[in-house]
Short mmCIF file of C-alpha atoms in Angstrom, two decimals:
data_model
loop_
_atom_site.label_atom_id
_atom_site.label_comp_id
_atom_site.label_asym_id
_atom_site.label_seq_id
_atom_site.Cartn_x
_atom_site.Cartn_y
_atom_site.Cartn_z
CA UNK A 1 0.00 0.00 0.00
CA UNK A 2 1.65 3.02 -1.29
CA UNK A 3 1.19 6.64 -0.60
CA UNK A 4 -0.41 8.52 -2.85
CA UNK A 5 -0.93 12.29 -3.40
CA UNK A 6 -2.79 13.87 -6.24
CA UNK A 7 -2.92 17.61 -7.09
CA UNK A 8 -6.05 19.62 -8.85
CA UNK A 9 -4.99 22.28 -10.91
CA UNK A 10 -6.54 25.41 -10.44
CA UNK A 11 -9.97 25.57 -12.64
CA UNK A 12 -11.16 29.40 -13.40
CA UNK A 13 -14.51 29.72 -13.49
CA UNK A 14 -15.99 32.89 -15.25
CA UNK A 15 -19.44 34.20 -15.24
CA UNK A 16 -20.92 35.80 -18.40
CA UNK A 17 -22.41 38.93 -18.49
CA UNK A 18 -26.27 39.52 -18.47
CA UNK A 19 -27.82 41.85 -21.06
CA UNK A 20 -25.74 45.11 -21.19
CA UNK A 21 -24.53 45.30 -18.25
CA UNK A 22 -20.88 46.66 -18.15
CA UNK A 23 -18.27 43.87 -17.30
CA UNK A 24 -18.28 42.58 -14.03
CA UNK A 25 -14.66 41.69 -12.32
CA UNK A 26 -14.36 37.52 -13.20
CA UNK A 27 -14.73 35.53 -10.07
CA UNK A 28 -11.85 32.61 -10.18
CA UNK A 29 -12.41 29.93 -7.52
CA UNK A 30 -9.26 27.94 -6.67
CA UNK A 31 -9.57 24.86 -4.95
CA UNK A 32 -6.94 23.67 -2.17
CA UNK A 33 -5.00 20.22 -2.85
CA UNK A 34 -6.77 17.55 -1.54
CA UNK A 35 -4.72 14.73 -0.39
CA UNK A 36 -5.67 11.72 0.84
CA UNK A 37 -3.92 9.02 3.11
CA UNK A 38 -5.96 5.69 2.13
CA UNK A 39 -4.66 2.61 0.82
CA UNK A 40 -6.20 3.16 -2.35
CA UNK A 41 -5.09 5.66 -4.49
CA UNK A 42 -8.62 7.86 -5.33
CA UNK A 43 -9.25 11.24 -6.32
CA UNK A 44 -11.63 14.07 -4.61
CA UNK A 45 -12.72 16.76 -6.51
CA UNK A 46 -14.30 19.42 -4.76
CA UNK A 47 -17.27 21.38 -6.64
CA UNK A 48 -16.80 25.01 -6.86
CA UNK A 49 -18.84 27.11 -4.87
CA UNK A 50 -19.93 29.87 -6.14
CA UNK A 51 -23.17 31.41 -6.30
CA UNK A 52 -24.57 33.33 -9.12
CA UNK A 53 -23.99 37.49 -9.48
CA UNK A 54 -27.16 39.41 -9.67
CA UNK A 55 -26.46 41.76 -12.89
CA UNK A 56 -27.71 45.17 -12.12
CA UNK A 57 -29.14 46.63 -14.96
CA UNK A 58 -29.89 50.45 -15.33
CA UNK A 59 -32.61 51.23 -17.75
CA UNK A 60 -32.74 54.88 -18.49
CA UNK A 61 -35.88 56.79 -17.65
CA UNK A 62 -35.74 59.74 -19.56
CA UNK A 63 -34.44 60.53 -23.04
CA UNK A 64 -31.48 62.57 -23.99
CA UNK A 65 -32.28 66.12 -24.09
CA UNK A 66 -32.06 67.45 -27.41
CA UNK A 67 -33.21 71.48 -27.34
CA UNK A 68 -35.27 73.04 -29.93
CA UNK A 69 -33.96 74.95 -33.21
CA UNK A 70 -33.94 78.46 -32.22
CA UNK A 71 -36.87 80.28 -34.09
CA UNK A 72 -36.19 82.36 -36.82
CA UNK A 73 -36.81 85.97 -35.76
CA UNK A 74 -40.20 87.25 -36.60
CA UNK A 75 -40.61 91.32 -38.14
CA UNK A 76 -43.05 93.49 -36.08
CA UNK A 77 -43.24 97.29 -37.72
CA UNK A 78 -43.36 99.76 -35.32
CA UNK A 79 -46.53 100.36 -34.55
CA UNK A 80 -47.83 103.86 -36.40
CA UNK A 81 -49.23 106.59 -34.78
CA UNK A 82 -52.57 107.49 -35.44
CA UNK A 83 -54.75 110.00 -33.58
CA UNK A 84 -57.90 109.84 -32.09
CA UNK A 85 -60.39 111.08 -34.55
CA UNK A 86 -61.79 114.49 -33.44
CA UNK A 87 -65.42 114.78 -32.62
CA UNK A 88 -67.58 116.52 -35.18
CA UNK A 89 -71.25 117.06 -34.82
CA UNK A 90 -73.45 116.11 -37.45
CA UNK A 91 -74.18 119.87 -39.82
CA UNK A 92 -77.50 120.98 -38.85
CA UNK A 93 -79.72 121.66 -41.33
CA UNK A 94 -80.96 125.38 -41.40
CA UNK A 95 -83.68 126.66 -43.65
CA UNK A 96 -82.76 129.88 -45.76
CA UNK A 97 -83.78 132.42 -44.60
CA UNK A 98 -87.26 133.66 -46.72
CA UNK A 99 -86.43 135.65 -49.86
CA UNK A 100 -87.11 139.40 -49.21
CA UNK A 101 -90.67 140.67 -50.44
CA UNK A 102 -89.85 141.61 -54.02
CA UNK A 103 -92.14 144.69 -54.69
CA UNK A 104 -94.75 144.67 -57.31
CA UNK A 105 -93.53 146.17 -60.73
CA UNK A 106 -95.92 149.29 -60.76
CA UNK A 107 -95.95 151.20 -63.73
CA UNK A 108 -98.47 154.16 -63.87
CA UNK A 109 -99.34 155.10 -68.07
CA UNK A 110 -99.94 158.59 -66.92
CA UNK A 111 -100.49 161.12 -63.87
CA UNK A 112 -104.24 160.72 -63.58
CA UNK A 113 -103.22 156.77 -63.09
CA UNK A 114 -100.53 158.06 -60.30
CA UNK A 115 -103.44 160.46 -58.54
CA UNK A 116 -106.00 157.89 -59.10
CA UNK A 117 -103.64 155.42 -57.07
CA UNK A 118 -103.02 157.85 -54.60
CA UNK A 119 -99.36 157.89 -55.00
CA UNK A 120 -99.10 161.49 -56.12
CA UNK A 121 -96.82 163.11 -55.83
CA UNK A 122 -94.37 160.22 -56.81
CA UNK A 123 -91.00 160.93 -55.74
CA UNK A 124 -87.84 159.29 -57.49
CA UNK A 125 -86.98 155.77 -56.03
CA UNK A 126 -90.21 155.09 -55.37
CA UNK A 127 -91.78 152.39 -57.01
CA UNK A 128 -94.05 153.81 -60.69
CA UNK A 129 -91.67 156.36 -60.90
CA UNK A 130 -90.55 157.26 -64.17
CA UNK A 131 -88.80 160.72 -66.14
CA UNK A 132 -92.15 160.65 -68.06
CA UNK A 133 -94.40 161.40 -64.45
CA UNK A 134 -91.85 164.10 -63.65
CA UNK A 135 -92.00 167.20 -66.42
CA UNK A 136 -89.41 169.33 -64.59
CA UNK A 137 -86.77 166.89 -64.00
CA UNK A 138 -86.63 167.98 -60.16
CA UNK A 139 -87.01 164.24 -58.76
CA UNK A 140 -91.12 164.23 -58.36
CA UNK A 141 -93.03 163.18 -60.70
CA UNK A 142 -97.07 164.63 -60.86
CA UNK A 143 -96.28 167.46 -58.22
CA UNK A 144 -98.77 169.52 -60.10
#
């Protein structure tokens, strides 16, 4: 009955990455030599313990900002000054005045149509007189 001793090499064990997470450090798991004193020469392998990484995944919540296009500038004219209009009554109408009392025409044929009127003597400006009432030419017509 002989002595025997075995070694294990050392077995890395790497876990993969979960969706996109970023890398994760690997996790190696090295086992210690195992070595045994029986008569029979047999081999224990221990399993590696190692219990699985929760990945931590970050899912964004809001977008990326992205700002607006700046607006193109807008003209506004000046506004123009403009007065108030200015009150003005509505024209009142006003009848003309009544046309002045145009006198009759009177014409008198002769003195004895002057007397007979009663407008004798007939003085100049007077209305029926006329150079033919007034012989003298002294401005009264039928003074005799």
């Amino acid at each position: 009955m002989g002595l025997t001793t075995t070694t294990e090499t050392e077995t890395p064990t790497a876990i993969a990455p979960v969706a996109a997470v970023p890398a994760l450090p690997t996790v190696t798991t090295t086992t210690a030599p195992a070595s045994t004193t029986t008569p029979a020469p047999t081999t224990t392998t221990a399993a590696p313990t190692t219990e699985p990484v929760a990945a931590v995944v970050e899912i964004p919540t809001t977008t990326e900002y992205i700002p607006l296009p700046e607006p193109e500038p807008v003209y506004i004219p000046e506004p123009v000054y403009t007065p108030e209009p200015v009150y003005t009554p509505e024209p009142v109408y006003t009848a003309p005045a009544p046309l002045a009392a145009v006198p009759p025409v009177v014409t008198y044929a002769n003195c004895d149509a002057v007397r007979a009127a009663g407008a004798a003597p007939i003085y100049a400006g007077e209305p029926g007189y006329s150079l033919k009432l007034d012989r003298d030419k002294d401005g009264i017509g039928c003074d005799t």
